mmCIF file of C-alpha atoms in Angstrom:
data_model
loop_
_atom_site.group_PDB
_atom_site.id
_atom_site.type_symbol
_atom_site.label_atom_id
_atom_site.label_comp_id
_atom_site.label_asym_id
_atom_site.label_seq_id
_atom_site.Cartn_x
_atom_site.Cartn_y
_atom_site.Cartn_z
ATOM 1 C CA UNK O 1 -3.550 14.436 13.339
ATOM 2 C CA UNK O 2 -4.073 14.571 9.591
ATOM 3 C CA UNK O 3 -5.445 11.579 7.658
ATOM 4 C CA UNK O 4 -4.849 10.945 3.992
ATOM 5 C CA UNK O 5 -5.229 8.045 1.576
ATOM 6 C CA UNK O 6 -2.600 6.521 -0.676
ATOM 7 C CA UNK O 7 -3.804 4.513 -3.654
ATOM 8 C CA UNK O 8 -1.517 1.838 -5.029
ATOM 9 C CA UNK O 9 -1.640 -1.326 -7.049
ATOM 10 C CA UNK O 10 -0.322 -4.860 -6.908
ATOM 11 C CA UNK O 11 0.473 -5.926 -10.468
ATOM 12 C CA UNK O 12 -0.111 -9.649 -10.047
ATOM 13 C CA UNK O 13 -2.563 -11.793 -11.919
ATOM 14 C CA UNK O 14 -5.342 -13.212 -9.772
ATOM 15 C CA UNK O 15 -5.782 -16.985 -9.926
ATOM 16 C CA UNK O 16 -9.339 -18.092 -10.647
ATOM 17 C CA UNK O 17 -10.706 -21.600 -10.274
ATOM 18 C CA UNK O 18 -12.347 -21.582 -13.698
ATOM 19 C CA UNK O 19 -9.979 -19.204 -15.433
ATOM 20 C CA UNK O 20 -10.014 -21.330 -18.579
ATOM 21 C CA UNK O 21 -13.823 -21.160 -18.786
ATOM 22 C CA UNK O 22 -14.894 -17.824 -20.265
ATOM 23 C CA UNK O 23 -18.318 -16.708 -19.089
ATOM 24 C CA UNK O 24 -20.535 -14.180 -20.862
ATOM 25 C CA UNK O 25 -21.484 -11.155 -18.757
ATOM 26 C CA UNK O 26 -23.172 -7.765 -18.665
ATOM 27 C CA UNK O 27 -21.684 -6.327 -15.488
ATOM 28 C CA UNK O 28 -18.681 -6.937 -13.216
ATOM 29 C CA UNK O 29 -20.998 -8.508 -10.637
ATOM 30 C CA UNK O 30 -21.852 -11.294 -13.127
ATOM 31 C CA UNK O 31 -18.280 -12.543 -12.626
ATOM 32 C CA UNK O 32 -16.616 -13.999 -9.545
ATOM 33 C CA UNK O 33 -14.486 -11.863 -7.264
ATOM 34 C CA UNK O 34 -11.283 -12.678 -9.206
ATOM 35 C CA UNK O 35 -12.655 -11.477 -12.552
ATOM 36 C CA UNK O 36 -14.341 -8.517 -14.148
ATOM 37 C CA UNK O 37 -16.543 -8.076 -17.205
ATOM 38 C CA UNK O 38 -14.251 -7.209 -20.120
ATOM 39 C CA UNK O 39 -15.977 -5.735 -23.186
ATOM 40 C CA UNK O 40 -14.551 -5.991 -26.684
ATOM 41 C CA UNK O 41 -15.975 -4.968 -30.060
ATOM 42 C CA UNK O 42 -18.359 -7.915 -30.242
ATOM 43 C CA UNK O 43 -18.083 -9.730 -26.926
ATOM 44 C CA UNK O 44 -18.372 -9.324 -23.154
ATOM 45 C CA UNK O 45 -16.612 -11.995 -21.076
ATOM 46 C CA UNK O 46 -15.504 -12.556 -17.490
ATOM 47 C CA UNK O 47 -11.702 -12.373 -17.505
ATOM 48 C CA UNK O 48 -9.249 -12.518 -14.569
ATOM 49 C CA UNK O 49 -8.448 -9.144 -13.053
ATOM 50 C CA UNK O 50 -5.011 -7.928 -14.155
ATOM 51 C CA UNK O 51 -4.447 -6.044 -10.918
ATOM 52 C CA UNK O 52 -5.711 -6.199 -7.362
ATOM 53 C CA UNK O 53 -6.169 -2.822 -5.728
ATOM 54 C CA UNK O 54 -5.164 -2.046 -2.173
ATOM 55 C CA UNK O 55 -5.462 1.296 -0.500
ATOM 56 C CA UNK O 56 -3.585 2.531 2.547
ATOM 57 C CA UNK O 57 -5.145 5.086 4.873
ATOM 58 C CA UNK O 58 -2.368 6.965 6.661
ATOM 59 C CA UNK O 59 -2.026 9.436 9.512
ATOM 60 C CA UNK O 60 0.696 12.052 10.090
ATOM 61 C CA UNK O 61 2.539 12.144 13.430
ATOM 62 C CA UNK O 62 1.045 8.828 14.532
ATOM 63 C CA UNK O 63 2.031 5.231 15.204
ATOM 64 C CA UNK O 64 0.644 1.769 15.904
ATOM 65 C CA UNK O 65 2.388 0.389 18.978
ATOM 66 C CA UNK O 66 3.247 -3.324 18.956
ATOM 67 C CA UNK O 67 2.156 -6.131 16.606
ATOM 68 C CA UNK O 68 5.470 -5.881 14.676
ATOM 69 C CA UNK O 69 6.354 -8.661 12.244
ATOM 70 C CA UNK O 70 9.512 -7.090 10.801
ATOM 71 C CA UNK O 71 11.680 -3.997 11.084
ATOM 72 C CA UNK O 72 14.165 -2.637 8.544
ATOM 73 C CA UNK O 73 15.732 0.508 7.122
ATOM 74 C CA UNK O 74 14.016 1.606 3.917
ATOM 75 C CA UNK O 75 12.448 4.470 2.027
ATOM 76 C CA UNK O 76 8.784 5.272 2.616
ATOM 77 C CA UNK O 77 7.729 3.833 -0.764
ATOM 78 C CA UNK O 78 9.768 0.667 -0.241
ATOM 79 C CA UNK O 79 8.161 0.237 3.174
ATOM 80 C CA UNK O 80 4.713 0.386 1.589
ATOM 81 C CA UNK O 81 5.739 -2.013 -1.192
ATOM 82 C CA UNK O 82 7.053 -4.516 1.344
ATOM 83 C CA UNK O 83 3.761 -4.403 3.248
ATOM 84 C CA UNK O 84 1.801 -4.938 0.031
ATOM 85 C CA UNK O 85 3.826 -8.002 -0.904
ATOM 86 C CA UNK O 86 3.551 -9.583 2.561
ATOM 87 C CA UNK O 87 0.287 -11.452 3.221
ATOM 88 C CA UNK O 88 0.775 -11.027 6.969
ATOM 89 C CA UNK O 89 1.144 -7.240 6.791
ATOM 90 C CA UNK O 90 -1.984 -5.125 7.265
ATOM 91 C CA UNK O 91 -0.281 -1.951 8.521
ATOM 92 C CA UNK O 92 3.093 -0.254 8.702
ATOM 93 C CA UNK O 93 4.811 2.706 10.313
ATOM 94 C CA UNK O 94 7.666 4.722 8.850
ATOM 95 C CA UNK O 95 9.894 7.246 10.618
ATOM 96 C CA UNK O 96 12.473 9.318 8.700
ATOM 97 C CA UNK O 97 16.112 9.130 9.720
ATOM 98 C CA UNK O 98 17.372 11.757 12.163
ATOM 99 C CA UNK O 99 20.015 12.929 9.690
ATOM 100 C CA UNK O 100 17.385 13.186 6.901
ATOM 101 C CA UNK O 101 19.064 10.523 4.780
ATOM 102 C CA UNK O 102 16.989 8.592 2.281
ATOM 103 C CA UNK O 103 16.225 5.552 4.425
ATOM 104 C CA UNK O 104 14.137 5.619 7.577
ATOM 105 C CA UNK O 105 12.801 3.066 10.048
ATOM 106 C CA UNK O 106 10.120 0.808 8.548
ATOM 107 C CA UNK O 107 8.042 -1.448 10.811
ATOM 108 C CA UNK O 108 5.681 -3.943 9.172
ATOM 109 C CA UNK O 109 2.758 -4.926 11.374
ATOM 110 C CA UNK O 110 -0.079 -7.400 11.650
ATOM 111 C CA UNK O 111 -2.687 -5.593 13.748
ATOM 112 C CA UNK O 112 -4.661 -8.064 15.828
ATOM 113 C CA UNK O 113 -7.253 -5.446 16.786
ATOM 114 C CA UNK O 114 -8.333 -3.798 13.551
ATOM 115 C CA UNK O 115 -10.620 -1.371 15.361
ATOM 116 C CA UNK O 116 -7.878 0.455 17.252
ATOM 117 C CA UNK O 117 -6.849 3.858 16.002
ATOM 118 C CA UNK O 118 -3.334 5.152 15.441
ATOM 119 C CA UNK O 119 -1.766 6.822 18.487
ATOM 120 C CA UNK O 120 -0.840 10.527 17.995
ATOM 121 C CA UNK O 121 2.812 11.549 18.472
ATOM 122 C CA UNK O 122 4.655 14.849 18.762
ATOM 123 C CA UNK O 123 7.267 13.953 16.138
ATOM 124 C CA UNK O 124 7.321 13.025 12.454
ATOM 125 C CA UNK O 125 6.089 9.496 11.772
ATOM 126 C CA UNK O 126 3.592 7.915 9.391
ATOM 127 C CA UNK O 127 1.131 5.202 10.448
ATOM 128 C CA UNK O 128 -0.647 3.443 7.573
ATOM 129 C CA UNK O 129 -3.382 0.824 7.626
ATOM 130 C CA UNK O 130 -4.321 -1.362 4.638
ATOM 131 C CA UNK O 131 -7.898 -1.139 3.416
ATOM 132 C CA UNK O 132 -9.401 -3.901 1.291
ATOM 133 C CA UNK O 133 -12.944 -4.530 0.102
ATOM 134 C CA UNK O 134 -15.187 -7.582 0.048
ATOM 135 C CA UNK O 135 -17.990 -7.347 -2.513
ATOM 136 C CA UNK O 136 -21.444 -8.920 -2.167
ATOM 137 C CA UNK O 137 -23.308 -8.674 -5.520
ATOM 138 C CA UNK O 138 -27.108 -8.344 -5.505
ATOM 139 C CA UNK O 139 -27.191 -7.489 -1.788
ATOM 140 C CA UNK O 140 -27.929 -4.391 0.290
ATOM 141 C CA UNK O 141 -26.089 -3.517 3.473
ATOM 142 C CA UNK O 142 -28.183 -2.681 6.514
ATOM 143 C CA UNK O 143 -27.028 -0.289 9.203
ATOM 144 C CA UNK O 144 -26.522 3.353 10.127
ATOM 145 C CA UNK O 145 -26.346 5.575 7.041
ATOM 146 C CA UNK O 146 -23.525 8.109 6.957
ATOM 147 C CA UNK O 147 -24.351 9.796 3.639
ATOM 148 C CA UNK O 148 -26.269 9.323 0.395
ATOM 149 C CA UNK O 149 -24.476 10.440 -2.753
ATOM 150 C CA UNK O 150 -25.981 10.955 -6.211
ATOM 151 C CA UNK O 151 -24.443 10.865 -9.693
ATOM 152 C CA UNK O 152 -21.554 8.586 -8.724
ATOM 153 C CA UNK O 153 -20.425 7.161 -12.039
ATOM 154 C CA UNK O 154 -18.764 3.897 -10.927
ATOM 155 C CA UNK O 155 -18.321 1.493 -8.029
ATOM 156 C CA UNK O 156 -14.665 2.552 -7.712
ATOM 157 C CA UNK O 157 -15.705 6.179 -7.195
ATOM 158 C CA UNK O 158 -18.233 5.052 -4.598
ATOM 159 C CA UNK O 159 -15.511 3.153 -2.713
ATOM 160 C CA UNK O 160 -13.189 6.155 -2.920
ATOM 161 C CA UNK O 161 -15.971 8.337 -1.501
ATOM 162 C CA UNK O 162 -16.187 6.029 1.498
ATOM 163 C CA UNK O 163 -12.443 6.233 2.137
ATOM 164 C CA UNK O 164 -12.286 9.988 1.633
ATOM 165 C CA UNK O 165 -15.479 10.793 3.553
ATOM 166 C CA UNK O 166 -14.308 9.896 7.038
ATOM 167 C CA UNK O 167 -12.847 7.171 9.207
ATOM 168 C CA UNK O 168 -16.429 6.277 10.129
ATOM 169 C CA UNK O 169 -17.377 4.825 6.736
ATOM 170 C CA UNK O 170 -17.243 1.019 6.856
ATOM 171 C CA UNK O 171 -19.158 0.050 3.723
ATOM 172 C CA UNK O 172 -21.308 1.093 0.786
ATOM 173 C CA UNK O 173 -24.273 0.156 -1.332
ATOM 174 C CA UNK O 174 -23.868 1.046 -5.000
ATOM 175 C CA UNK O 175 -26.591 0.942 -7.665
ATOM 176 C CA UNK O 176 -25.157 1.256 -11.141
ATOM 177 C CA UNK O 177 -28.592 1.921 -12.680
ATOM 178 C CA UNK O 178 -29.406 5.126 -10.794
ATOM 179 C CA UNK O 179 -25.744 5.827 -9.877
ATOM 180 C CA UNK O 180 -26.439 6.192 -6.179
ATOM 181 C CA UNK O 181 -23.840 5.498 -3.509
ATOM 182 C CA UNK O 182 -24.911 5.031 0.120
ATOM 183 C CA UNK O 183 -22.177 5.200 2.769
ATOM 184 C CA UNK O 184 -22.574 3.304 6.052
ATOM 185 C CA UNK O 185 -20.903 3.796 9.425
ATOM 186 C CA UNK O 186 -21.882 0.323 10.659
ATOM 187 C CA UNK O 187 -22.716 -2.887 8.788
ATOM 188 C CA UNK O 188 -25.163 -4.728 11.051
ATOM 189 C CA UNK O 189 -26.597 -6.996 8.358
ATOM 190 C CA UNK O 190 -27.531 -7.383 4.716
ATOM 191 C CA UNK O 191 -30.416 -8.517 2.525
ATOM 192 C CA UNK O 192 -30.902 -9.799 -0.992
ATOM 193 C CA UNK O 193 -31.702 -7.184 -3.610
ATOM 194 C CA UNK O 194 -35.210 -7.206 -5.072
ATOM 195 C CA UNK O 195 -33.953 -6.231 -8.519
ATOM 196 C CA UNK O 196 -34.133 -8.897 -11.194
ATOM 197 C CA UNK O 197 -30.988 -7.584 -12.896
ATOM 198 C CA UNK O 198 -27.754 -7.590 -10.911
ATOM 199 C CA UNK O 199 -27.111 -3.855 -10.769
ATOM 200 C CA UNK O 200 -26.820 -3.499 -6.977
ATOM 201 C CA UNK O 201 -23.717 -4.393 -5.010
ATOM 202 C CA UNK O 202 -22.723 -4.118 -1.345
ATOM 203 C CA UNK O 203 -19.079 -3.582 -0.371
ATOM 204 C CA UNK O 204 -17.503 -3.700 3.096
ATOM 205 C CA UNK O 205 -14.035 -2.345 3.834
ATOM 206 C CA UNK O 206 -11.673 -4.402 5.961
ATOM 207 C CA UNK O 207 -8.028 -4.798 6.905
ATOM 208 C CA UNK O 208 -7.895 -8.594 7.060
ATOM 209 C CA UNK O 209 -5.574 -10.757 4.995
ATOM 210 C CA UNK O 210 -8.516 -11.722 2.793
ATOM 211 C CA UNK O 211 -12.323 -11.761 2.887
ATOM 212 C CA UNK O 212 -14.494 -13.496 0.298
ATOM 213 C CA UNK O 213 -18.231 -13.603 -0.292
ATOM 214 C CA UNK O 214 -20.093 -16.653 -1.581
ATOM 215 C CA UNK O 215 -17.082 -18.904 -1.198
ATOM 216 C CA UNK O 216 -17.098 -22.639 -1.849
ATOM 217 C CA UNK O 217 -14.888 -23.473 1.135
ATOM 218 C CA UNK O 218 -14.920 -25.799 4.115
ATOM 219 C CA UNK O 219 -15.308 -23.359 6.986
ATOM 220 C CA UNK O 220 -15.161 -26.002 9.741
ATOM 221 C CA UNK O 221 -16.952 -26.080 13.071
ATOM 222 C CA UNK O 222 -17.574 -23.040 15.246
ATOM 223 C CA UNK O 223 -15.560 -22.545 18.383
ATOM 224 C CA UNK O 224 -17.843 -19.697 19.440
ATOM 225 C CA UNK O 225 -20.530 -17.561 17.803
ATOM 226 C CA UNK O 226 -22.414 -14.414 18.705
ATOM 227 C CA UNK O 227 -24.818 -11.889 17.204
ATOM 228 C CA UNK O 228 -23.011 -8.832 15.880
ATOM 229 C CA UNK O 229 -22.090 -6.516 13.042
ATOM 230 C CA UNK O 230 -19.302 -7.272 10.570
ATOM 231 C CA UNK O 231 -17.055 -5.009 12.640
ATOM 232 C CA UNK O 232 -17.992 -6.900 15.837
ATOM 233 C CA UNK O 233 -16.588 -10.085 14.270
ATOM 234 C CA UNK O 234 -13.095 -8.737 14.938
ATOM 235 C CA UNK O 235 -13.640 -9.991 18.509
ATOM 236 C CA UNK O 236 -13.054 -13.495 17.097
ATOM 237 C CA UNK O 237 -9.453 -12.413 16.477
ATOM 238 C CA UNK O 238 -8.748 -9.869 19.214
ATOM 239 C CA UNK O 239 -10.670 -11.480 22.108
ATOM 240 C CA UNK O 240 -10.999 -15.163 21.249
ATOM 241 C CA UNK O 241 -7.637 -15.582 19.448
ATOM 242 C CA UNK O 242 -9.135 -17.268 16.384
ATOM 243 C CA UNK O 243 -7.651 -16.714 12.917
ATOM 244 C CA UNK O 244 -10.891 -16.460 10.909
ATOM 245 C CA UNK O 245 -14.628 -15.858 11.063
ATOM 246 C CA UNK O 246 -17.774 -16.264 8.999
ATOM 247 C CA UNK O 247 -20.422 -13.525 9.034
ATOM 248 C CA UNK O 248 -23.934 -14.413 7.959
ATOM 249 C CA UNK O 249 -27.502 -13.363 8.617
ATOM 250 C CA UNK O 250 -29.245 -15.023 11.549
ATOM 251 C CA UNK O 251 -32.446 -12.992 11.488
ATOM 252 C CA UNK O 252 -34.045 -10.016 9.818
ATOM 253 C CA UNK O 253 -31.973 -7.259 11.378
ATOM 254 C CA UNK O 254 -28.572 -8.535 12.516
ATOM 255 C CA UNK O 255 -25.791 -10.833 11.382
ATOM 256 C CA UNK O 256 -23.982 -13.503 13.397
ATOM 257 C CA UNK O 257 -20.228 -13.908 13.805
ATOM 258 C CA UNK O 258 -18.995 -17.524 13.701
ATOM 259 C CA UNK O 259 -15.414 -17.728 15.008
ATOM 260 C CA UNK O 260 -13.134 -20.244 13.259
ATOM 261 C CA UNK O 261 -9.656 -21.692 13.261
ATOM 262 C CA UNK O 262 -8.869 -22.375 9.603
ATOM 263 C CA UNK O 263 -5.865 -23.942 7.899
ATOM 264 C CA UNK O 264 -6.592 -22.422 4.480
ATOM 265 C CA UNK O 265 -4.150 -19.942 2.986
ATOM 266 C CA UNK O 266 -5.260 -16.716 1.346
ATOM 267 C CA UNK O 267 -4.414 -18.143 -2.098
ATOM 268 C CA UNK O 268 -6.613 -21.179 -1.449
ATOM 269 C CA UNK O 269 -9.464 -18.880 -0.423
ATOM 270 C CA UNK O 270 -9.104 -16.724 -3.548
ATOM 271 C CA UNK O 271 -9.402 -19.811 -5.730
ATOM 272 C CA UNK O 272 -12.583 -20.921 -3.967
ATOM 273 C CA UNK O 273 -14.849 -17.922 -4.547
ATOM 274 C CA UNK O 274 -17.642 -17.994 -7.070
ATOM 275 C CA UNK O 275 -20.997 -16.324 -7.697
ATOM 276 C CA UNK O 276 -23.450 -18.789 -6.157
ATOM 277 C CA UNK O 277 -25.099 -16.209 -3.868
ATOM 278 C CA UNK O 278 -24.677 -18.189 -0.666
ATOM 279 C CA UNK O 279 -24.908 -14.931 1.237
ATOM 280 C CA UNK O 280 -22.093 -15.236 3.733
ATOM 281 C CA UNK O 281 -18.670 -13.666 4.114
ATOM 282 C CA UNK O 282 -15.551 -15.469 5.348
ATOM 283 C CA UNK O 283 -12.461 -13.572 6.494
ATOM 284 C CA UNK O 284 -8.965 -14.846 7.276
ATOM 285 C CA UNK O 285 -7.055 -12.659 9.705
#
């Protein structure tokens, strides 16, 4: 079974709560998650991101059984585009037509268990899973280190290294001062950076509809909570049938998963994020 990554873009403007208020900045992490630091000849301001990046990690001769939300005849590229434009879709499978015509069978999916791997097949089929990132400025991930990379010139290259390294990489720490990129195979917790200048950022990969850090949202009461890694929080969805969770530190070495049932939409969550360093992550499945 061969894995490969497909990089694509959604050309839609992100909606920010304070889009009309331009904030001075030095780095991208000085801005909220919907903006980045845009530098001109004599200014540096937080401006809304023009595009939101999504990556799909795909496997040859594989499928995801079940969890279908739609099925249609389409080309491979159209199948991917349809998944990108559908908030519910976090994976898809595509099988070419028997007569090798242009259109094949496209199945859009909403995987309830994001930890399960694609099932190998003995015939031609593509199984693709969406990969998104939640960024936590001025924080370090804690967990099992997969690799330490030097001379990585940007956060984007660090994220790409995580995707291309192996299926085991779940998150990174990136320091833009010394250009180091640390890859992790488990995110058990996080801590505030000791640096006075915001040059360190933690990023965790996920396949949920949306995850935000430092959000100004009403998360509601817990239905259940337990100590666990960010990846363990998927049990809120797969085992406890909740539609969201909050992950936050409960002690020095491990985070806690707080399972939620939330009525917020992904667009409402995007508009709520800001850089107040509240140090928790909320995900909507």
